[in-house]
PDB file of C-alpha atoms in Angstrom:
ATOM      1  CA  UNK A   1     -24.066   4.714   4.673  1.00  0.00           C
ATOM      2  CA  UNK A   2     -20.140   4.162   3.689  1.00  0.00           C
ATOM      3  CA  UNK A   3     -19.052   3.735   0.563  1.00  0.00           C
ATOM      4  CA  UNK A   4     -17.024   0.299  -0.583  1.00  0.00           C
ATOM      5  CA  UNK A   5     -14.231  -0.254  -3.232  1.00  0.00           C
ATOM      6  CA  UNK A   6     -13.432  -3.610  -3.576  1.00  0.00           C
ATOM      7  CA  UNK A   7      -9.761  -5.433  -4.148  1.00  0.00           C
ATOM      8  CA  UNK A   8      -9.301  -8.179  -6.488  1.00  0.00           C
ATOM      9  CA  UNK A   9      -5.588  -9.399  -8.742  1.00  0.00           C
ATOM     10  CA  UNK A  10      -5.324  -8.338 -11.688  1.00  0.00           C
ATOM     11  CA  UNK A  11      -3.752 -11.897 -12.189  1.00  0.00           C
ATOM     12  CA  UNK A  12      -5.050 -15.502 -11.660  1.00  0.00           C
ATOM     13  CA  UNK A  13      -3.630 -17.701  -9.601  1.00  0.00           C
ATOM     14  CA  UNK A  14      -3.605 -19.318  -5.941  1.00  0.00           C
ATOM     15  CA  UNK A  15      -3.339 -17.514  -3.115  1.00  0.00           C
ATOM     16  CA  UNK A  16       0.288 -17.452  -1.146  1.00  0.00           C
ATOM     17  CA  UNK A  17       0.006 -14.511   1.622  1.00  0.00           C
ATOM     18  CA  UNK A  18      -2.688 -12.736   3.151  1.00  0.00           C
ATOM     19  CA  UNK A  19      -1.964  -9.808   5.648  1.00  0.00           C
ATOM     20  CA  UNK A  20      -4.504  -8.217   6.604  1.00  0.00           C
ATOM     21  CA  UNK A  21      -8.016  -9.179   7.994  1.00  0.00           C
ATOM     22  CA  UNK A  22     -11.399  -7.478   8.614  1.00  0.00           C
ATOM     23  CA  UNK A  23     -11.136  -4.201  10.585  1.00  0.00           C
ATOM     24  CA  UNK A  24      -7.790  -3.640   9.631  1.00  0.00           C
ATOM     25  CA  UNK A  25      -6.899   0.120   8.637  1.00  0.00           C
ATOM     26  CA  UNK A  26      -4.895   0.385   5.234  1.00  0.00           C
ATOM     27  CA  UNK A  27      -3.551   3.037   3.261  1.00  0.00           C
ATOM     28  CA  UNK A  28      -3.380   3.270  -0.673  1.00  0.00           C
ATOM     29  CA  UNK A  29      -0.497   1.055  -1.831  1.00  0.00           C
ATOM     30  CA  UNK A  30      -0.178  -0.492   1.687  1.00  0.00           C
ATOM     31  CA  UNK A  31       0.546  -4.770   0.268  1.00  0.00           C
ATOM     32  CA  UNK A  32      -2.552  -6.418   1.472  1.00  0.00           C
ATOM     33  CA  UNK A  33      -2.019  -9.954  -0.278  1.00  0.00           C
ATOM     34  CA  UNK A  34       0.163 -11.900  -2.823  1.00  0.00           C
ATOM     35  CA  UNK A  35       0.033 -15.090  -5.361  1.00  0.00           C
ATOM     36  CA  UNK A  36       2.570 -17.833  -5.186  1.00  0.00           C
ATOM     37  CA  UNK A  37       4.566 -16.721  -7.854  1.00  0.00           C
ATOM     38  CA  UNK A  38       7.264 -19.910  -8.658  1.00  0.00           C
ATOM     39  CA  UNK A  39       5.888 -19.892 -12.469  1.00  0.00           C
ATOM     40  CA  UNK A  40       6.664 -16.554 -13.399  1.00  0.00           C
ATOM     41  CA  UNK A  41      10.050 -16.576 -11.799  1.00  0.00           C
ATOM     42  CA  UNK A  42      11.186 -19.552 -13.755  1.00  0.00           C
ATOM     43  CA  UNK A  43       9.380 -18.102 -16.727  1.00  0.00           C
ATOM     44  CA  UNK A  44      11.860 -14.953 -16.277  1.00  0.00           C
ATOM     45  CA  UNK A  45      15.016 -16.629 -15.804  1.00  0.00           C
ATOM     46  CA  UNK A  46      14.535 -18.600 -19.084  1.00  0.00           C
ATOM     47  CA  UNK A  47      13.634 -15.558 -20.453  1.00  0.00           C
ATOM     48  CA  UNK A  48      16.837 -13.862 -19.413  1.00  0.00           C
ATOM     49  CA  UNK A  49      19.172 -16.939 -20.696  1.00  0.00           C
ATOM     50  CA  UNK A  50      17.488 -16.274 -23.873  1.00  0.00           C
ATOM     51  CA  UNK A  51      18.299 -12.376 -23.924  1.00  0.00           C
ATOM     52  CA  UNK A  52      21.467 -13.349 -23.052  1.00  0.00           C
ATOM     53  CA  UNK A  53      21.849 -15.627 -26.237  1.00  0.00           C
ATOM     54  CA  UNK A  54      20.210 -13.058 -28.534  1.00  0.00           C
ATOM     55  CA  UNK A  55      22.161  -9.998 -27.453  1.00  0.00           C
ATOM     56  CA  UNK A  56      25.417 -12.515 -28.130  1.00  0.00           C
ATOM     57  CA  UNK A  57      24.312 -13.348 -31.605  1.00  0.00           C
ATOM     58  CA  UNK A  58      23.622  -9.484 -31.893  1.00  0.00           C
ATOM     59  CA  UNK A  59      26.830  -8.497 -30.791  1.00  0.00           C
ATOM     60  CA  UNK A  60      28.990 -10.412 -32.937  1.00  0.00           C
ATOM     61  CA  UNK A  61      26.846  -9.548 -36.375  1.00  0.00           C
ATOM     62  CA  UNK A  62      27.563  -5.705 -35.250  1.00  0.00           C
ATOM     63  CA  UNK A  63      31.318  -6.618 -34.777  1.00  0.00           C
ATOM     64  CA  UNK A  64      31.861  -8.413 -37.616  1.00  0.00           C
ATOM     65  CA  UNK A  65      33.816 -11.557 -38.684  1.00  0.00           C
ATOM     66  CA  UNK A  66      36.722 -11.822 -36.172  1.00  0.00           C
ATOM     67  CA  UNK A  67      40.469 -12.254 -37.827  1.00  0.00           C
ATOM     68  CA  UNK A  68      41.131 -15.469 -36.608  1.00  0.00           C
ATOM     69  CA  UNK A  69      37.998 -16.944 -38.425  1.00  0.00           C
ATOM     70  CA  UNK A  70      38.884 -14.886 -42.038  1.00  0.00           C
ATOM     71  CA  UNK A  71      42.451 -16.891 -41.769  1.00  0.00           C
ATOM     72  CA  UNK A  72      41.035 -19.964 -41.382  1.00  0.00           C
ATOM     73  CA  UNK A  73      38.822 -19.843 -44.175  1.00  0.00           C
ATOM     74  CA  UNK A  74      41.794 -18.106 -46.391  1.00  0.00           C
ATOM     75  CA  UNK A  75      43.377 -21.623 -44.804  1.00  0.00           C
ATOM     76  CA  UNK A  76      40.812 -23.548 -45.990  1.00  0.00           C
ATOM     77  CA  UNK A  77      40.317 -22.144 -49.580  1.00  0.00           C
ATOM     78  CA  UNK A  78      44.016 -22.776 -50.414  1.00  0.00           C
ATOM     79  CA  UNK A  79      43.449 -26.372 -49.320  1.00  0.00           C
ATOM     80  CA  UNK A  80      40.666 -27.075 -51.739  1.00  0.00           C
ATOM     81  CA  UNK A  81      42.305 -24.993 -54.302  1.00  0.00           C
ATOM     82  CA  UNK A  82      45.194 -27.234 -54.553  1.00  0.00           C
ATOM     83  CA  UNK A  83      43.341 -30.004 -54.301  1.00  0.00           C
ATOM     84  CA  UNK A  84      40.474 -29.325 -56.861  1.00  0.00           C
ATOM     85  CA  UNK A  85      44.080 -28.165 -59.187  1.00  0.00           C
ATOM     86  CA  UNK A  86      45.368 -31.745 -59.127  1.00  0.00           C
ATOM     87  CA  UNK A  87      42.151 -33.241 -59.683  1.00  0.00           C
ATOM     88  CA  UNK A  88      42.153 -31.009 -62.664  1.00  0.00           C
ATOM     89  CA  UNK A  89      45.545 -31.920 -63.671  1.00  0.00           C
ATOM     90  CA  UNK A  90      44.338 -36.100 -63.321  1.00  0.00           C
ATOM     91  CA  UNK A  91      41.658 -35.264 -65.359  1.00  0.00           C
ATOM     92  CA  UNK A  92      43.425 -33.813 -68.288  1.00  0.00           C
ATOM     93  CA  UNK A  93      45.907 -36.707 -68.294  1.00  0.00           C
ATOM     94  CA  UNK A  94      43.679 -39.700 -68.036  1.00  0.00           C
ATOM     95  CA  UNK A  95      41.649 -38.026 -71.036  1.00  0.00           C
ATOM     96  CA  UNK A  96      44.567 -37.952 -73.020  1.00  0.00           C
ATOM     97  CA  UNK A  97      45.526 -41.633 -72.148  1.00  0.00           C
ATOM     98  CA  UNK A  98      41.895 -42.052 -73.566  1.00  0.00           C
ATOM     99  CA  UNK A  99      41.936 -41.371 -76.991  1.00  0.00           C
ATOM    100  CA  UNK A 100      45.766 -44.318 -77.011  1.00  0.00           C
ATOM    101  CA  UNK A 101      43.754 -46.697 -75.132  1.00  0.00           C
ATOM    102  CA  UNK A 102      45.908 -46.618 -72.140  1.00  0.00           C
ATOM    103  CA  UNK A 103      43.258 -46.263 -69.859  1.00  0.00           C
ATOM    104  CA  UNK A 104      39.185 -46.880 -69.585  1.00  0.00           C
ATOM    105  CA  UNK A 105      36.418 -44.522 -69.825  1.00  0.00           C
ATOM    106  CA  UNK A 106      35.614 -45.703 -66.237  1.00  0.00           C
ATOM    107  CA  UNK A 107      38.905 -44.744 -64.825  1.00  0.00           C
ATOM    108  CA  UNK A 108      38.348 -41.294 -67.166  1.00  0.00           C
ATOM    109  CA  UNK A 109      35.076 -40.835 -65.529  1.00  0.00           C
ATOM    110  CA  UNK A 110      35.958 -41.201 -61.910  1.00  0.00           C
ATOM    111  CA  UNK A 111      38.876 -38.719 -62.487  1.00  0.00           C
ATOM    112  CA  UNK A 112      36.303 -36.530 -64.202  1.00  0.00           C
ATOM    113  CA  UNK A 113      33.489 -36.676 -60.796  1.00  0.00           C
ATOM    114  CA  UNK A 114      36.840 -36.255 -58.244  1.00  0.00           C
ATOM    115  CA  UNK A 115      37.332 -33.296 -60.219  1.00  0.00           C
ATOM    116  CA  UNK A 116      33.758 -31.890 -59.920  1.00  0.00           C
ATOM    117  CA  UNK A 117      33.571 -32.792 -56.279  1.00  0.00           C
ATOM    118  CA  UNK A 118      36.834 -31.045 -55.506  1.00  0.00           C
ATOM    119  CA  UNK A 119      35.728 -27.745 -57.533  1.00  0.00           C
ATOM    120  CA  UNK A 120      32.835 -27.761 -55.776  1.00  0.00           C
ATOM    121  CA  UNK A 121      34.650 -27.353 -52.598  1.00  0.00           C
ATOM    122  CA  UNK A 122      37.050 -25.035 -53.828  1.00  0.00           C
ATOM    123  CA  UNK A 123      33.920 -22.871 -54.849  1.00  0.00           C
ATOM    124  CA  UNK A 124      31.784 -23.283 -51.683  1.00  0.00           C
ATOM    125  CA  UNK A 125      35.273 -22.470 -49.561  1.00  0.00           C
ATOM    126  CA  UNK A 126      35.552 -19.249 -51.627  1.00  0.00           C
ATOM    127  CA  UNK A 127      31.811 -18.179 -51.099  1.00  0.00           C
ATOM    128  CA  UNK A 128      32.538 -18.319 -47.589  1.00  0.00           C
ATOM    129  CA  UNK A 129      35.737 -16.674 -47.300  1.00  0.00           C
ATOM    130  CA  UNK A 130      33.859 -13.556 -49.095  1.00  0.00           C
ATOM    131  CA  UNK A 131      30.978 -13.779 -46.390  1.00  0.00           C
ATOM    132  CA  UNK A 132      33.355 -13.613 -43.967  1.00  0.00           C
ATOM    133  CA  UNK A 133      35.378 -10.145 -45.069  1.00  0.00           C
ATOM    134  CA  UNK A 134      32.175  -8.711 -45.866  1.00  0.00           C
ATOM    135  CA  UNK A 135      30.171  -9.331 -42.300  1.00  0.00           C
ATOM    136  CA  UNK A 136      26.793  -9.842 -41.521  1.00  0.00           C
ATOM    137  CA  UNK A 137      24.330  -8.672 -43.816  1.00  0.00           C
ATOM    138  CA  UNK A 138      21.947  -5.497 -43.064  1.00  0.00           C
ATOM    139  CA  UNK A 139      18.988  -7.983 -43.067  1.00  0.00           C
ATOM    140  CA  UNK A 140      20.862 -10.258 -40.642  1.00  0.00           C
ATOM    141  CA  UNK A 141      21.618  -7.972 -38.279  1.00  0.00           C
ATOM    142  CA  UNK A 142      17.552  -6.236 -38.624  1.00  0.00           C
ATOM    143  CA  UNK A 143      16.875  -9.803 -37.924  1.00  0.00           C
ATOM    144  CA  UNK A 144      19.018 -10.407 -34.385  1.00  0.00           C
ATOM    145  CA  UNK A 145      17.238  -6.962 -33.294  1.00  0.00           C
ATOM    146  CA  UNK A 146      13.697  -8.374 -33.866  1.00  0.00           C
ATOM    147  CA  UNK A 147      14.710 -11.034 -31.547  1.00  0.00           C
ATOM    148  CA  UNK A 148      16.356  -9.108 -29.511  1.00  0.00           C
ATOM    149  CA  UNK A 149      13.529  -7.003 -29.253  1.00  0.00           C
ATOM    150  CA  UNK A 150      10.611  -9.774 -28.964  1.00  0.00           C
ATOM    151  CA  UNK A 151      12.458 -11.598 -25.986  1.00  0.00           C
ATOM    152  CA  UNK A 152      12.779  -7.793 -24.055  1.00  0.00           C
ATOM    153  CA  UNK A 153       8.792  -7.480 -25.090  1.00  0.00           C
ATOM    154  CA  UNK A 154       7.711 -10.789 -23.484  1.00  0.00           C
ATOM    155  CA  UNK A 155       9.812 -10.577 -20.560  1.00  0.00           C
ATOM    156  CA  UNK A 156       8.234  -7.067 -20.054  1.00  0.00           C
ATOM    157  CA  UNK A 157       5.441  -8.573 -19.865  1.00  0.00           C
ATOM    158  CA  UNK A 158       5.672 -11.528 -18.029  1.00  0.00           C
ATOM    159  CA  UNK A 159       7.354  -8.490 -15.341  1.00  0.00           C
ATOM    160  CA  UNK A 160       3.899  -6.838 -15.501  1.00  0.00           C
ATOM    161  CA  UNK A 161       2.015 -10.226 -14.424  1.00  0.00           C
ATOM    162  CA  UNK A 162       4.462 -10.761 -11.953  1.00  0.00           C
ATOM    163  CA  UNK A 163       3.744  -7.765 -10.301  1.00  0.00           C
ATOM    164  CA  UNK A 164      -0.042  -8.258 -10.818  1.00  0.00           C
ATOM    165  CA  UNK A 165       0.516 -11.261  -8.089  1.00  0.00           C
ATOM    166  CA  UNK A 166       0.586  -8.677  -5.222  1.00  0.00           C
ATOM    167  CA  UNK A 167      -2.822  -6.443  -4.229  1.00  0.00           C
ATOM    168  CA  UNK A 168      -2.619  -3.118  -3.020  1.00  0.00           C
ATOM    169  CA  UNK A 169      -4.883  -0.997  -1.027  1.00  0.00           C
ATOM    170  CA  UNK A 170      -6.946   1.023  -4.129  1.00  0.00           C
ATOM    171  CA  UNK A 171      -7.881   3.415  -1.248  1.00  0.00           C
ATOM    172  CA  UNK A 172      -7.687   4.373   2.214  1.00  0.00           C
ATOM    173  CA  UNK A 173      -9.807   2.962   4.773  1.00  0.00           C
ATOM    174  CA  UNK A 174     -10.894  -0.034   6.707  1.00  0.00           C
ATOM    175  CA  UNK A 175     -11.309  -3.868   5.619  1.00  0.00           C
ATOM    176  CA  UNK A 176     -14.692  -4.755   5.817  1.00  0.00           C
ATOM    177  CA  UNK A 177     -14.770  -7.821   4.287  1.00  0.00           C
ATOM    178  CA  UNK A 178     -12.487 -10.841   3.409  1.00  0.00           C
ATOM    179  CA  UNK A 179     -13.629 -13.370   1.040  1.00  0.00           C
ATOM    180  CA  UNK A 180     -11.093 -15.478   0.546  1.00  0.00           C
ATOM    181  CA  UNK A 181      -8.204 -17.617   2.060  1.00  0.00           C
ATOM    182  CA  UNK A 182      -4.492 -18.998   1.236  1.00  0.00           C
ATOM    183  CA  UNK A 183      -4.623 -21.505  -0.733  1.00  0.00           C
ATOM    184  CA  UNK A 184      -7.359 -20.482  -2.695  1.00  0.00           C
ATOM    185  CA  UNK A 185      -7.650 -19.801  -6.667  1.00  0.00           C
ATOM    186  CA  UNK A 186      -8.619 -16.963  -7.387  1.00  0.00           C
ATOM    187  CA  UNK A 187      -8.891 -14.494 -11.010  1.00  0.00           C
ATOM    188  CA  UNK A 188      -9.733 -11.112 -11.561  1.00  0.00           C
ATOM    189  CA  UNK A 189     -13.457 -11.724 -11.483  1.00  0.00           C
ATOM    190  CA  UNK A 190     -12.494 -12.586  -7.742  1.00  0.00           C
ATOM    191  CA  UNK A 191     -13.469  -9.904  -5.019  1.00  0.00           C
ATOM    192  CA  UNK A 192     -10.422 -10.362  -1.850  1.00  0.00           C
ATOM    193  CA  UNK A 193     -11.751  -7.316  -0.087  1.00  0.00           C
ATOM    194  CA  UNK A 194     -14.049  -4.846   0.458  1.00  0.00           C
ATOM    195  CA  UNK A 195     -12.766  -1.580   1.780  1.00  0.00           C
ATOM    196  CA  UNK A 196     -15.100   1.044   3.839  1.00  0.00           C
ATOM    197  CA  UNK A 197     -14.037   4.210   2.655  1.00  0.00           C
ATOM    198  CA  UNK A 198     -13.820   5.977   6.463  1.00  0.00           C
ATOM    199  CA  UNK A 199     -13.257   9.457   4.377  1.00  0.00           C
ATOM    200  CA  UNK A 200     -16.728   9.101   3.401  1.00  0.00           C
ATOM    201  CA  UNK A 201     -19.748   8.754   5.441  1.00  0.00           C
ATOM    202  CA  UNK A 202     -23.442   9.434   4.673  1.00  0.00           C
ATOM    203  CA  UNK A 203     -26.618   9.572   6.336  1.00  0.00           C
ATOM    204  CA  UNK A 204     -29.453   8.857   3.544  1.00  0.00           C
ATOM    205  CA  UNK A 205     -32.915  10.073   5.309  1.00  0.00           C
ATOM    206  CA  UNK A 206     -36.047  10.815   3.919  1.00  0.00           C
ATOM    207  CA  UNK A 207     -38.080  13.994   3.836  1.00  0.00           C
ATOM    208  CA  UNK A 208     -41.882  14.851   2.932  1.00  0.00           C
ATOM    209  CA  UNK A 209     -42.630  16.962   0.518  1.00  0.00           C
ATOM    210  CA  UNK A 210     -43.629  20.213   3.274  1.00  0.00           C
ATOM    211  CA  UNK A 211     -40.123  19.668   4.343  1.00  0.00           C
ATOM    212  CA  UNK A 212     -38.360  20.389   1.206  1.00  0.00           C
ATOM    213  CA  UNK A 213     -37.725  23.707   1.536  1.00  0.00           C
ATOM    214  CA  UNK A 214     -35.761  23.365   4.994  1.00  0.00           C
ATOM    215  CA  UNK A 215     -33.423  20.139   3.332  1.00  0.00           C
ATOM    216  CA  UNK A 216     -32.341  22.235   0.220  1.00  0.00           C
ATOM    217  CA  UNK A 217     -28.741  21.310  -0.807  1.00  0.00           C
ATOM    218  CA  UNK A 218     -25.946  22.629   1.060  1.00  0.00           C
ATOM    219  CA  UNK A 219     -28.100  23.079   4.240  1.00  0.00           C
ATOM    220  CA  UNK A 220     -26.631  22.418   7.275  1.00  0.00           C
ATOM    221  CA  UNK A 221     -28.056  19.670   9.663  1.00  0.00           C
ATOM    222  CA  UNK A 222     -27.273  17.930  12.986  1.00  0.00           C
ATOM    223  CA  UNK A 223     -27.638  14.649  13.773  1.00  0.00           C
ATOM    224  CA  UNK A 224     -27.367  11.848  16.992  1.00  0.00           C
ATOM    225  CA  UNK A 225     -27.462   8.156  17.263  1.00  0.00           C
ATOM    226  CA  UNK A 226     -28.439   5.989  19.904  1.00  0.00           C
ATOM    227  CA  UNK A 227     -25.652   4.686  20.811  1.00  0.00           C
ATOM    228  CA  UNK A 228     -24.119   7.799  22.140  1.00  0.00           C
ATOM    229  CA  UNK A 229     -24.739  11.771  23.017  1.00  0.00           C
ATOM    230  CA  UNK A 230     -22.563  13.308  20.907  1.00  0.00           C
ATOM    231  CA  UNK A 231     -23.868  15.729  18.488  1.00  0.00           C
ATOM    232  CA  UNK A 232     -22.667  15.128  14.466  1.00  0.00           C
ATOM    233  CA  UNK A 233     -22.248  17.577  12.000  1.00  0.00           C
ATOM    234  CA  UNK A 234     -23.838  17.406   8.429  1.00  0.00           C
ATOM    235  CA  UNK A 235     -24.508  18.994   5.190  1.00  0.00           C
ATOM    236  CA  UNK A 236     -27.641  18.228   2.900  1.00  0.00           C
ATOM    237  CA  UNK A 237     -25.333  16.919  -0.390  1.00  0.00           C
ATOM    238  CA  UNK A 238     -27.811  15.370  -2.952  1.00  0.00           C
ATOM    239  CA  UNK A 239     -31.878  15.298  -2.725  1.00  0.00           C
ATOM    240  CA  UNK A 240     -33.745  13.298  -5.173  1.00  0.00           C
ATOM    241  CA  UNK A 241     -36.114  14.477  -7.989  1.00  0.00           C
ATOM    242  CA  UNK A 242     -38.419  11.648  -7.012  1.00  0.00           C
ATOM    243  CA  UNK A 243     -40.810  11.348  -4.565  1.00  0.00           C
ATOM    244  CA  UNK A 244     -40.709   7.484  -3.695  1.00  0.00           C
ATOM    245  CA  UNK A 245     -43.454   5.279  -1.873  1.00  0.00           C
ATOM    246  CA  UNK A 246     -45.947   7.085  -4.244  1.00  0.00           C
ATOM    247  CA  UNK A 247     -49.693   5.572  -4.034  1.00  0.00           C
ATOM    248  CA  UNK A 248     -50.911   4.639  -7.566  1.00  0.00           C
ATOM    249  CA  UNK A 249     -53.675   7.138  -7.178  1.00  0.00           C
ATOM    250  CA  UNK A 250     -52.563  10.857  -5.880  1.00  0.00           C
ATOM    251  CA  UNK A 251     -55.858  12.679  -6.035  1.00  0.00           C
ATOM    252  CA  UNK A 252     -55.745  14.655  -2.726  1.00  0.00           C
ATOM    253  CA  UNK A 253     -53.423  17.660  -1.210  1.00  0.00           C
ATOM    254  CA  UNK A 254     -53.211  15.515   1.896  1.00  0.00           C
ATOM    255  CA  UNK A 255     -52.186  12.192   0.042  1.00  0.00           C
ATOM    256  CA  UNK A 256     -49.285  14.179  -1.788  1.00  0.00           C
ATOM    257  CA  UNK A 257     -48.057  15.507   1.560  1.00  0.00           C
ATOM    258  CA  UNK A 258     -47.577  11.671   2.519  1.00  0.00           C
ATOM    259  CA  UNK A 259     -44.684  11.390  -0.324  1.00  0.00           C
ATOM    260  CA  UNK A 260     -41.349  11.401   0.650  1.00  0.00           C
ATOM    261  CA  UNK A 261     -37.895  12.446  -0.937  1.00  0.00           C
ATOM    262  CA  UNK A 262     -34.452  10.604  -0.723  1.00  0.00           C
ATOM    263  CA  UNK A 263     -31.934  12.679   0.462  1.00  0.00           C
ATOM    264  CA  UNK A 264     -28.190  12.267   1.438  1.00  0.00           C
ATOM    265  CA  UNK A 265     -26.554  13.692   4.093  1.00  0.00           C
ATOM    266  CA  UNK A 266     -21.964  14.246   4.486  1.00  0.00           C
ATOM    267  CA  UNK A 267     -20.782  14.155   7.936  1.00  0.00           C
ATOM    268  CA  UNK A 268     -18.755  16.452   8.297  1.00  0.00           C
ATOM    269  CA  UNK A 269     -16.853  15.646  12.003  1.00  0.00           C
ATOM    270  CA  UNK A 270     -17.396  11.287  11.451  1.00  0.00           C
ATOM    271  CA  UNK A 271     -15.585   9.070  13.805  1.00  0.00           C
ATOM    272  CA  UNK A 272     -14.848   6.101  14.137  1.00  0.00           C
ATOM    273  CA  UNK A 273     -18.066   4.917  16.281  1.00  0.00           C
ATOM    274  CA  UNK A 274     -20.146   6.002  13.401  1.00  0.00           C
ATOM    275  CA  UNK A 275     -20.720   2.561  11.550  1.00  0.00           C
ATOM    276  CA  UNK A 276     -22.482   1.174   8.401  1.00  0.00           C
ATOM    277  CA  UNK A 277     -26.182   0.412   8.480  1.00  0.00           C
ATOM    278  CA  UNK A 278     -26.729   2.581  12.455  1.00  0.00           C
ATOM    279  CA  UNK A 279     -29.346   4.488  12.648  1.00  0.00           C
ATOM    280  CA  UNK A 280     -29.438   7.953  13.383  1.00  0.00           C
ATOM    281  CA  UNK A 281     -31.409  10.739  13.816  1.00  0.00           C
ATOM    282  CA  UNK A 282     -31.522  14.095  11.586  1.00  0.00           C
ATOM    283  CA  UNK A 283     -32.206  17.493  13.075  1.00  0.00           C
ATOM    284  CA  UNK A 284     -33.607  19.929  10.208  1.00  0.00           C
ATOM    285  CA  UNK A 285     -34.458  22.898  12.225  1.00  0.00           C
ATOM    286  CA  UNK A 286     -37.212  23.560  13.304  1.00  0.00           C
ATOM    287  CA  UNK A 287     -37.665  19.907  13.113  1.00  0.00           C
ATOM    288  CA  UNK A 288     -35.977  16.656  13.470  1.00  0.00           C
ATOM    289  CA  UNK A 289     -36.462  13.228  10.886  1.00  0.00           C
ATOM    290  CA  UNK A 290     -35.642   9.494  12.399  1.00  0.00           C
ATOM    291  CA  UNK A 291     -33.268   7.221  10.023  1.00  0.00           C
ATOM    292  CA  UNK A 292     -33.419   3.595  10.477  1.00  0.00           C
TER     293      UNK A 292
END
């Protein structure tokens, strides 16, 4: 009896590479298979253009407005100053002209709207120039490091499913089964392999009831298969509380001696030649029990 973990991804998707096959010996962490893995690698360099972006817009809110940017909007308020001042100026003179009948209350009101329009620039030009000497705004900045932040968070992530595409031994031992092939999709549910845990090997015999005493835990047994002479080591490591093939009706001391007892049996000195499903046979001094 050996004792199986099985490999699967942790991540779905179609199989690229496989490298080993059945009967090959791995160790834990040894690569045994990958996932074709062009999606996430696009996936991370957009990801990284984007970090790139946010850190930029990050950067210059900690630094501030730059010089050359505060002089051009000084530039640019003087420039609608003076000309939201001689709007003003045509304003005041065409209303006077008004009131003589020099001039029409059309002409008065177009002067009057230039005017607006050109205070309104004057005032928008100075809102800006003051955003600009004072910088970026606590909240502003918070906000670039949320982004910041999220874009690191997803790409960390993305890094974790990328690295889900390749399946490593879980344990040592031997392949014993492969159950799929490239090209073939696959998701976590999927088993790839079964491994054989070589460290591992039982014997599971059974034992009547008379025999109990000689098959306690921790006793030590030999035992022999038929496919060669050499003598194996054991030690008696689990017996069951249960008899099992019980008859429905126990009414005789004879009958119970027919029950039997599960037991399981380490080998201490296994090999290689000892394989899954042999049988063997189990010395219990002074007596010996056949497992098939």
């Amino acid at each position: 009896e050996v004792r199986e973990a099985e490999a699967a991804f942790r991540q779905s998707g179609r199989i690229n590479e496989i490298l080993v096959d059945e009967g090959s010996i791995v160790k834990k962490g040894d690569l045994l298979a990958t996932l074709e893995t062009d999606t996430f690698s696009q996936a991370l360099s957009n990801l990284d253009a984007e970090i790139a972006v946010a850190n930029a817009e990050l950067t210059k809110l900690n630094s501030g407005t730059r010089a050359e940017e505060i002089a051009l909007a000084q530039a640019n308020v003087r420039q609608t100053e003076a000309i939201y001042r001689n709007a003003e100026e045509d304003y005041r003179r065409q209303a006077s002209l008004l009131s003589s009948g020099s001039v029409s209350e059309k002409l008065v009101h177009g002067a009057r709207t230039t005017r607006d329009v050109a205070k309104a620039n004057f005032d928008a030009a100075s809102s800006t120039l003051t955003l600009k000497r004072n910088g970026a705004r606590r909240e502003d900045i918070a906000v670039g490091q949320r982004r910041v932040q999220a874009v690191q968070a997803t790409r960390s992530r993305l890094e974790t499913a990328l690295e889900d595409t390749r399946l490593f031994a879980p344990i040592d031992g031997v392949i014993s089964s492969r159950n799929k092939e490239i090209g073939a999709l696959v998701t976590p549910a999927n088993t790839i392999f079964s491994i054989s845990i070589r460290s591992s090997i039982y014997v599971r015999a059974y034992v009547s009831e008379p025999m109990l005493g000689r098959a306690a835990v921790g006793t030590l047994v030999q035992l022999k298969t038929d496919s060669r002479d050499k003598i194996y080591q054991g030690r008696v490591a689990f017996v069951s509380p249960r008899a099992e093939f019980t008859p429905k009706t126990v009414e005789t001391e004879d009958l119970r001696s027919d029950q039997v007892y599960r037991i399981r049996i380490i080998v201490t000195d296994a090999d290689s030649a000892l394989l899954q499903g042999m049988p063997v046979t189990v010395s219990i001094a002074p007596t010996t029990a056949t497992v098939r």
